[in-house]
Amino acid sequence: MQKKWWHGKVAYQVYPKSFLDTTGNGIGDLRGIISKLDYLKELGVDIIWLSPCYQSPLADQGYDISDYYQIDPRFGTMNDMDELIAQARKRNLSILMDLVVNHCSDEHEWFQKALQDPYGPYSKYFYFEKGINGQPPNNWRSYFGGSVWEPVSGTDLYYLHLFHKKQPDLNWENSSLREEIYKMMRWWMDKGLAGFRIDAIINIKKALPFSDYSYPPDRDDGLASIDNMLRDAVGVGEFLGEMRDKVFQKYDAFTVGEVFNAKEEELPDFIGDNGYFSTMFDFRAAVWGGSEKGWYASRHITPEIYKSCCFLSQKQMENVGYLSNIIENHDEPRGVSRYIPAEDLCETSKKLLAAVSFMLRGLPWIYQGQEIGMENLSFTSIDEFDDVSTLDEYRVAKNHGFNDADALRAVAFYSRDNARTPFQWDDSPNAGFTTGTPWLRVNPNYTEINVKAQQNDKTSLFSFYKELITLRKNPDYAETILYGRLEPFMEKEENLMAFYRYDQNQTLLVLANFQKAPRTLTLPKAYKSVLLNNYKHITIDSDACVTLDYYQVVILELA
Ligand code: GLC
């Protein structure tokens, strides 16, 4: 594997709407991000991905772009964006924009022109298809529920939207559309971006011609999951290879793909040397927990499952490329609430999760608030949610026969809004996020969980993240942490997540006691030093017997 500048970095996702509001409109903004660059620098971050802040009706929180060349006024101006890039560069921070090109907004000029002339050139930027006997062209279900087809008024046509009906899919088979997209990407790269996070990209290739899936319907709505189509679609690589050759290569861009459902044999094409992308996220644990039926049927991820998902991904990718490891993002519940049993959730167990994730081979990512241990919110009513997919999943649960309370409980745990609650800066009203009314309820635990309380406390989770980052960048260990092989240790031992990271020069051992009960185990050989510990003490006797406390994690250098 070729070594790259970004392998030794740490990446951070900012969700602008919820980061910091400087205008009092209840919505975070670019000036808020600029004012916190030093904070991110202090943490040790190098690469920042901004979730979308382009002009958008915000039907799906900005993942519905109505003008790729404008910043939405709620987030600021293009001058603010230029200043953000410049200020970041001054601090040696790289900025990634979110590239959302499977679809745009129905309010985008292209779509408006297509509606005005449904057989004209702009309709070919989308999928406009004739219905069949007054019914949609096929039976696919959208990710956000209901048919993927929406009627084009005044015609017998329908347009395709794999996501919300305000997110019409762009037709990547059309080379004029592709050139427009590449032009836009180059325009952004010329502004000084380091690259992109690439949204929902596997969906750009459709299985054509559109036809029904006749598998037994997997839900009561009689529609078929879009996963069928992803399985059948062949040739996404042609588009991605072209994107790489026409844009990324020229700029040596850093790119991270949101890739679900990649076929195993294609992984080297995705992130091998000269792959379509630099890296891609590992979603294995989240995917394991999901269900075709809907969130109400999701499976609980135990520490054992979490461990096996991580190890499996590591094995699969070890000779392929460099993965991006996440604990959560803006589409998932908070990782600490999901992967740590509720009764064990505390700063110690949060540190354990941070350490095991950071010590995997790959690029570590922090989603805003993760570094202070932000948790899921206790939602008390369906009216508190803003997220389109949560509202849909609530309907799915109710259609399945759940009563209001059970449906609420089912979606509350998995809601994307858990990760989107305003950032908790301090213990002043609204957690210091806004002086106005926040667009989404602030988690009431902000009085305890906030940056101010942790920043100067050497024992805080925030400081622990700093230590992890410092360790990763320590020249004495970086080579092994970045590139060393990963091998599980005592893999069968329940609730122990332990693994070696080694190369010809040194061997590190991560021991994480993923449970309340202490445990004693024997080290494979003597240890030289303790590189990190979420406790002040560590008990190792002369026979190399080590006792790990409640959720204790240690990183040892072996002799
Ligand atoms: C990606 C985004 C998600 C969005 C979807 C549609 O999965 O991360 O937030 O809803 O794409 O753009």
XYZ file of C-alpha atoms and ligand atoms in Angstrom:
571
model
C 0.000 0.000 0.000
C 1.321 3.424 -0.905
C 1.762 5.722 2.073
C -0.303 8.903 1.971
C -0.123 12.203 3.810
C -3.492 11.657 5.438
C -2.792 8.239 7.003
C -1.341 9.846 10.097
C -4.116 12.389 10.517
C -7.261 12.577 12.607
C -10.541 13.584 11.004
C -13.557 15.333 12.484
C -17.099 15.741 11.197
C -18.858 19.048 11.743
C -22.634 19.112 11.375
C -22.960 22.859 10.761
C -26.614 23.181 11.692
C -25.886 22.015 15.219
C -22.340 23.239 15.858
C -22.456 26.886 16.928
C -24.923 29.657 16.140
C -23.455 33.183 16.062
C -26.556 34.987 14.755
C -29.217 33.878 17.209
C -31.423 32.235 14.582
C -31.177 28.869 16.340
C -29.130 27.338 13.515
C -25.376 26.861 13.563
C -23.325 28.751 10.985
C -19.974 29.033 9.258
C -18.796 31.880 11.467
C -19.461 29.602 14.412
C -17.175 27.008 12.872
C -14.474 29.602 12.156
C -14.554 30.685 15.773
C -13.973 27.099 16.918
C -11.085 26.164 14.643
C -8.686 26.700 17.511
C -10.763 24.370 19.639
C -10.467 21.663 16.980
C -6.778 22.342 16.663
C -6.359 21.979 20.405
C -8.087 18.613 20.253
C -5.554 17.533 17.633
C -7.765 17.307 14.577
C -6.295 17.717 11.063
C -9.123 17.112 8.589
C -12.626 18.565 8.900
C -15.619 17.316 6.945
C -18.502 19.774 6.787
C -21.931 18.265 6.321
C -23.769 20.239 3.607
C -24.116 23.987 3.958
C -25.018 24.709 0.327
C -28.240 26.481 -0.583
C -31.032 24.107 0.292
C -34.658 23.953 1.412
C -33.333 21.636 4.169
C -35.931 18.937 3.494
C -33.188 16.463 4.406
C -30.986 18.878 6.360
C -29.033 20.140 3.368
C -28.645 16.785 1.626
C -31.092 18.332 -0.846
C -29.057 20.979 -2.643
C -30.791 23.654 -4.707
C -27.588 25.454 -5.741
C -24.165 23.835 -5.523
C -22.477 27.214 -5.975
C -24.142 29.025 -3.080
C -24.016 28.840 0.679
C -27.437 28.755 2.298
C -27.993 32.169 3.939
C -28.934 30.399 7.169
C -25.343 29.160 7.354
C -23.673 32.356 6.112
C -22.168 33.566 2.858
C -19.600 32.435 0.321
C -17.232 34.975 1.881
C -17.597 33.158 5.167
C -16.799 29.910 3.382
C -13.696 31.414 1.776
C -12.628 32.727 5.133
C -13.219 29.353 6.743
C -10.985 27.661 4.162
C -8.310 30.353 4.583
C -8.410 30.280 8.385
C -8.255 26.504 8.329
C -5.263 26.541 6.033
C -3.469 28.961 8.372
C -3.812 26.334 11.079
C -2.849 23.479 8.798
C -6.372 22.099 8.829
C -7.886 20.541 5.700
C -11.498 21.103 4.742
C -13.735 18.554 3.013
C -17.109 19.463 1.609
C -19.928 16.962 1.401
C -20.464 15.928 -2.200
C -24.140 15.119 -2.649
C -24.554 14.130 -6.277
C -26.833 11.128 -6.328
C -29.643 13.653 -6.195
C -30.256 17.366 -5.853
C -33.226 19.326 -4.556
C -36.490 19.561 -6.465
C -35.922 23.319 -6.120
C -32.680 23.139 -8.120
C -32.820 25.038 -11.403
C -32.227 21.831 -13.395
C -35.278 20.181 -11.920
C -37.426 23.274 -12.288
C -36.478 23.444 -15.970
C -37.211 19.755 -16.353
C -40.695 20.262 -14.896
C -41.339 23.123 -17.294
C -40.349 20.968 -20.251
C -40.777 17.319 -19.227
C -39.441 15.991 -22.539
C -36.710 18.628 -22.909
C -32.968 18.367 -22.250
C -33.160 18.941 -18.498
C -35.593 16.075 -18.001
C -32.668 13.903 -19.138
C -30.722 15.102 -16.098
C -33.212 13.068 -14.074
C -35.197 9.898 -14.498
C -38.574 10.817 -15.989
C -40.443 7.627 -16.821
C -43.901 6.782 -18.045
C -46.225 5.156 -15.543
C -47.914 1.837 -16.236
C -51.705 1.929 -16.293
C -51.761 4.947 -14.052
C -49.337 3.333 -11.618
C -45.667 4.152 -10.940
C -43.114 2.537 -13.273
C -42.045 -0.050 -10.696
C -42.369 -1.191 -7.106
C -39.205 0.076 -5.449
C -39.431 1.539 -1.971
C -37.614 4.770 -1.197
C -35.123 4.867 1.664
C -37.433 7.276 3.427
C -40.587 5.229 2.790
C -43.226 5.001 0.067
C -42.641 4.617 -3.655
C -39.489 5.987 -5.268
C -41.754 7.539 -7.926
C -43.579 10.828 -7.778
C -45.963 12.005 -10.528
C -44.844 14.880 -12.758
C -48.000 16.957 -12.734
C -49.888 17.404 -15.995
C -48.184 14.358 -17.583
C -48.242 10.580 -17.385
C -44.625 10.715 -16.239
C -43.070 10.030 -12.866
C -39.681 11.103 -11.545
C -37.360 8.911 -9.513
C -36.245 9.707 -5.954
C -34.463 7.019 -3.958
C -34.582 9.315 -0.937
C -37.190 12.020 -0.189
C -39.518 13.257 -2.913
C -37.736 16.602 -2.626
C -34.506 14.806 -3.649
C -34.890 13.798 -7.310
C -32.157 11.405 -8.484
C -29.686 12.723 -11.029
C -29.227 10.652 -14.150
C -25.581 9.640 -14.226
C -26.023 7.864 -17.558
C -26.195 11.359 -19.085
C -22.697 12.613 -19.882
C -23.819 16.282 -19.914
C -24.962 15.906 -16.314
C -21.712 14.227 -15.363
C -19.692 17.052 -16.897
C -21.755 19.617 -14.963
C -20.975 17.764 -11.748
C -17.250 17.525 -12.470
C -17.159 21.213 -13.316
C -18.785 22.028 -9.997
C -16.361 19.769 -8.144
C -13.353 21.432 -9.775
C -14.778 24.828 -8.885
C -14.843 23.802 -5.242
C -11.409 22.201 -5.354
C -10.028 25.420 -6.836
C -11.203 27.188 -3.711
C -8.653 25.213 -1.756
C -10.543 22.228 -0.434
C -8.590 19.099 0.415
C -11.357 16.932 -0.988
C -14.821 15.551 -0.351
C -16.871 13.188 1.702
C -18.988 11.505 -0.914
C -22.625 10.980 -0.092
C -24.752 7.929 -0.908
C -22.532 7.321 -3.900
C -23.267 3.677 -4.572
C -26.779 4.697 -5.618
C -25.711 6.618 -8.713
C -25.823 3.452 -10.812
C -29.344 2.160 -11.326
C -30.368 -1.293 -12.450
C -31.956 -0.465 -15.812
C -34.439 -0.792 -17.381
C -36.671 -0.112 -14.386
C -38.602 -3.226 -13.509
C -40.433 -4.727 -10.564
C -38.873 -6.950 -7.996
C -41.139 -9.871 -7.562
C -39.598 -11.138 -4.342
C -42.174 -11.553 -1.648
C -42.713 -8.008 -0.367
C -40.573 -7.513 2.740
C -43.030 -5.118 4.351
C -46.770 -4.572 4.529
C -46.603 -1.773 1.942
C -46.074 -4.270 -0.897
C -42.971 -2.467 -2.123
C -39.511 -3.923 -2.610
C -36.339 -2.796 -0.871
C -33.892 -0.692 -2.849
C -31.190 -3.146 -1.793
C -32.429 -5.447 -4.561
C -31.599 -2.818 -7.107
C -28.159 -2.132 -5.581
C -27.370 -5.813 -5.829
C -28.340 -5.891 -9.489
C -26.819 -2.607 -10.617
C -23.559 -3.229 -12.432
C -20.985 -0.670 -13.479
C -20.886 2.059 -10.833
C -17.102 1.843 -11.210
C -17.232 3.402 -14.656
C -18.683 6.599 -13.217
C -16.430 6.584 -10.189
C -13.312 5.945 -12.238
C -14.233 8.827 -14.486
C -14.787 11.096 -11.484
C -11.392 10.130 -10.120
C -9.646 10.680 -13.447
C -11.389 13.933 -14.275
C -11.313 15.546 -10.860
C -9.609 13.841 -7.931
C -6.396 12.892 -9.651
C -5.647 16.381 -10.834
C -5.840 17.731 -7.291
C -4.562 14.682 -5.445
C -7.806 15.063 -3.510
C -8.522 13.225 -0.280
C -11.887 11.513 -0.607
C -13.937 9.377 1.709
C -16.857 7.429 0.350
C -20.112 6.703 2.077
C -20.226 3.204 0.689
C -22.748 0.660 1.872
C -23.380 -2.546 -0.041
C -20.083 -2.604 -1.940
C -19.480 -6.017 -3.403
C -16.512 -7.652 -1.702
C -14.632 -8.355 -4.910
C -14.902 -4.664 -5.818
C -13.320 -3.318 -2.629
C -9.808 -3.029 -4.108
C -11.306 -0.928 -6.916
C -12.817 1.352 -4.300
C -9.920 1.979 -1.944
C -6.956 0.007 -3.220
C -3.978 1.911 -4.642
C -5.465 4.089 -7.366
C -8.960 3.268 -6.074
C -11.907 5.514 -6.773
C -11.597 6.982 -3.277
C -8.834 7.453 -0.738
C -10.837 5.629 1.932
C -14.368 4.648 2.923
C -16.264 4.413 6.178
C -16.671 1.158 8.037
C -20.391 0.784 8.774
C -20.316 -2.915 9.572
C -21.594 -2.693 13.169
C -24.422 -0.308 12.244
C -25.388 -2.460 9.275
C -25.370 -5.585 11.431
C -27.866 -3.886 13.748
C -30.216 -2.817 10.952
C -33.212 -4.729 9.655
C -34.974 -4.867 6.296
C -38.232 -4.514 8.189
C -37.447 -1.138 9.731
C -35.926 0.346 12.845
C -38.495 -1.277 15.098
C -36.900 -4.627 14.225
C -33.289 -3.477 14.683
C -30.938 -5.759 16.539
C -29.100 -4.762 19.673
C -25.333 -4.560 19.265
C -23.582 -6.158 22.224
C -19.888 -5.612 22.981
C -19.242 -9.072 21.497
C -20.961 -8.140 18.250
C -19.171 -4.806 18.150
C -15.851 -6.577 18.555
C -16.535 -9.155 15.863
C -17.720 -6.485 13.400
C -14.538 -4.453 13.929
C -12.290 -7.482 13.591
C -14.072 -8.690 10.478
C -13.691 -5.332 8.742
C -10.058 -5.156 9.751
C -9.398 -8.610 8.311
C -11.259 -7.855 5.127
C -9.391 -4.624 4.500
C -5.896 -5.458 5.718
C -4.549 -6.113 2.244
C -6.987 -3.876 0.424
C -6.670 -0.326 1.689
C -7.050 2.101 4.550
C -10.478 2.173 6.221
C -12.109 5.112 7.968
C -13.221 4.120 11.465
C -16.186 5.816 13.084
C -18.147 5.444 16.290
C -21.074 7.514 15.013
C -22.058 10.139 12.467
C -25.050 12.376 11.753
C -27.085 9.389 10.511
C -26.638 7.208 13.562
C -27.555 7.343 17.210
C -24.728 8.367 19.523
C -22.161 5.556 19.581
C -21.741 5.590 23.346
C -25.495 5.069 23.774
C -25.540 2.339 21.175
C -22.474 0.237 21.898
C -22.227 0.558 25.671
C -25.023 -1.096 27.675
C -27.185 1.719 29.127
C -26.528 0.766 32.752
C -22.755 0.949 32.168
C -22.657 4.310 30.422
C -20.107 6.559 32.106
C -16.900 8.403 31.331
C -14.775 5.298 31.906
C -16.711 3.157 29.437
C -16.749 6.014 26.921
C -12.961 6.137 27.124
C -12.798 2.432 26.455
C -14.858 2.792 23.291
C -12.706 5.693 22.132
C -9.478 3.771 22.663
C -10.509 0.590 20.857
C -11.810 2.544 17.897
C -8.716 4.752 17.673
C -6.353 1.794 17.870
C -7.856 -0.009 14.884
C -5.887 0.237 11.678
C -7.268 3.103 9.603
C -8.142 6.759 9.824
C -9.969 7.675 13.048
C -12.964 10.011 12.851
C -14.641 12.004 15.570
C -18.190 13.178 15.064
C -18.849 16.487 16.799
C -19.591 15.997 20.469
C -18.145 12.490 20.541
C -15.023 13.929 22.158
C -17.050 15.031 25.176
C -19.268 11.961 25.263
C -22.552 13.418 24.041
C -25.351 10.884 24.426
C -28.715 10.064 22.891
C -31.584 12.346 23.887
C -34.629 11.025 25.747
C -37.358 11.984 23.306
C -40.797 12.160 24.862
C -43.004 12.814 21.840
C -42.911 12.188 18.106
C -43.399 15.951 17.632
C -39.878 16.510 18.890
C -38.306 14.946 15.795
C -37.319 16.865 12.725
C -35.679 14.052 10.762
C -37.643 12.724 7.766
C -36.481 9.172 8.193
C -37.458 9.064 11.870
C -40.976 10.201 10.986
C -41.175 7.516 8.319
C -39.876 4.796 10.636
C -42.486 5.792 13.202
C -45.189 5.180 10.578
C -43.585 1.848 9.691
C -43.636 0.756 13.332
C -47.267 1.823 13.720
C -48.299 0.049 10.517
C -46.704 -3.011 11.930
C -49.070 -2.802 14.905
C -47.040 -0.899 17.487
C -48.980 1.514 19.701
C -47.827 5.150 19.946
C -45.605 4.600 22.963
C -43.897 1.501 21.583
C -43.408 3.104 18.178
C -41.862 6.141 19.857
C -39.533 3.953 21.894
C -38.567 1.974 18.812
C -37.557 5.012 16.773
C -36.192 7.169 19.587
C -33.199 4.931 20.123
C -32.199 4.893 16.448
C -33.234 8.383 15.408
C -30.706 10.403 13.472
C -31.761 13.379 15.573
C -29.888 11.854 18.526
C -26.642 12.891 16.890
C -28.020 16.193 15.646
C -28.893 17.844 18.939
C -26.979 21.084 19.475
C -23.353 20.892 20.477
C -22.813 21.274 24.213
C -20.241 24.008 24.706
C -20.906 25.006 28.301
C -23.535 25.034 31.044
C -25.151 28.349 30.096
C -28.683 28.318 28.594
C -28.933 26.158 25.452
C -25.473 24.794 26.194
C -23.915 27.939 24.737
C -25.034 26.838 21.275
C -27.394 29.727 20.594
C -28.885 32.812 22.189
C -32.084 32.122 20.237
C -34.334 29.084 20.130
C -32.366 26.012 19.022
C -33.781 24.236 15.965
C -33.648 20.950 17.853
C -33.946 20.377 21.597
C -30.701 20.575 23.553
C -29.927 17.458 25.556
C -30.661 18.427 29.179
C -27.482 16.645 30.304
C -25.527 19.641 28.917
C -25.183 21.000 32.433
C -22.759 18.155 33.094
C -21.578 17.071 29.648
C -20.010 20.094 27.984
C -16.693 21.331 26.652
C -16.123 23.892 29.387
C -16.332 21.257 32.095
C -13.828 19.005 30.335
C -11.352 21.209 28.542
C -9.073 21.858 31.496
C -9.709 18.643 33.346
C -6.836 16.248 32.711
C -8.997 13.248 33.580
C -11.883 14.115 31.243
C -12.955 12.250 28.131
C -11.904 15.262 26.078
C -8.377 15.016 27.516
C -8.391 11.275 26.889
C -9.143 11.884 23.205
C -6.246 14.328 23.170
C -3.986 11.677 24.646
C -5.115 9.143 22.048
C -4.364 11.597 19.271
C -0.984 12.444 20.754
C -0.138 8.764 20.988
C -1.137 8.179 17.395
C 1.163 10.989 16.313
C 4.057 10.052 18.576
C 6.916 9.175 16.195
C 7.971 6.321 18.503
C 4.686 4.498 17.904
C 3.054 6.052 14.855
C 4.433 3.576 12.337
C 2.966 0.611 14.222
C -0.337 2.312 14.983
C -0.774 3.517 11.426
C 0.438 0.516 9.496
C 1.103 -2.385 11.843
C -0.945 -5.544 11.461
C -3.897 -6.125 13.735
C -4.356 -9.499 15.319
C -7.011 -10.357 17.895
C -5.846 -11.602 21.305
C -8.021 -14.027 23.330
C -10.772 -13.414 20.808
C -13.159 -15.964 22.305
C -13.046 -14.324 25.751
C -16.452 -12.728 26.176
C -16.591 -8.949 26.622
C -12.866 -8.635 26.200
C -11.819 -6.675 23.156
C -8.106 -7.221 22.887
C -5.742 -7.024 19.961
C -2.145 -6.668 18.973
C -0.843 -4.011 16.655
C 2.610 -5.026 15.525
C 5.316 -4.751 12.929
C 8.911 -5.948 12.822
C 9.977 -3.264 15.302
C 7.442 -3.386 18.081
C 4.305 -4.991 19.450
C 1.504 -3.098 21.124
C -1.358 -4.779 22.927
C -4.745 -3.176 23.504
C -6.734 -4.719 26.343
C -10.291 -3.527 26.839
C -12.497 -4.985 29.537
C -15.865 -4.333 27.918
C -17.894 -5.101 31.061
C -18.464 -4.098 34.683
C -16.873 -7.109 36.322
C -13.102 -6.938 36.698
C -11.156 -9.732 35.070
C -7.670 -11.148 35.315
C -5.703 -12.489 32.401
C -2.135 -13.403 31.613
C -0.121 -11.296 29.256
C 1.424 -13.214 26.362
C 4.797 -11.856 27.433
C 6.326 -9.220 29.618
C 5.439 -5.625 28.962
C 7.775 -2.698 28.579
C 5.517 0.259 29.169
C 1.937 1.432 29.547
C 1.145 3.846 26.746
C -2.395 4.679 27.751
C -4.752 3.790 30.556
C -8.220 5.072 31.424
C -7.451 4.500 35.102
C -4.647 5.889 37.230
C -3.597 2.394 38.226
C -2.896 -0.873 36.516
C -2.408 -4.124 38.384
C 0.177 -6.417 36.830
C 1.932 -8.965 39.029
C 5.297 -10.634 38.541
C 3.726 -13.533 36.617
C 2.425 -11.085 34.022
C -1.097 -11.459 35.375
C -3.010 -8.299 34.696
C -6.241 -7.340 36.406
C -8.513 -5.069 34.476
C -11.018 -3.012 36.378
C -14.568 -1.971 35.447
C -14.347 -0.969 31.762
C -10.617 -0.516 32.008
C -8.665 -0.115 28.782
C -4.884 -0.145 28.566
C -2.462 0.047 25.691
C 0.784 -1.743 26.454
C 4.045 -1.940 24.648
C 5.262 -5.495 24.967
C 8.894 -6.382 25.560
C -26.491 10.080 3.187
C -26.448 11.154 4.239
C -27.798 11.265 4.857
C -28.786 11.655 3.791
C -28.718 10.704 2.602
C -29.376 11.302 1.408
O -26.748 8.834 3.713
O -25.438 10.878 5.159
O -27.835 12.181 5.909
O -30.081 11.654 4.308
O -27.408 10.419 2.204
O -28.598 12.357 0.900
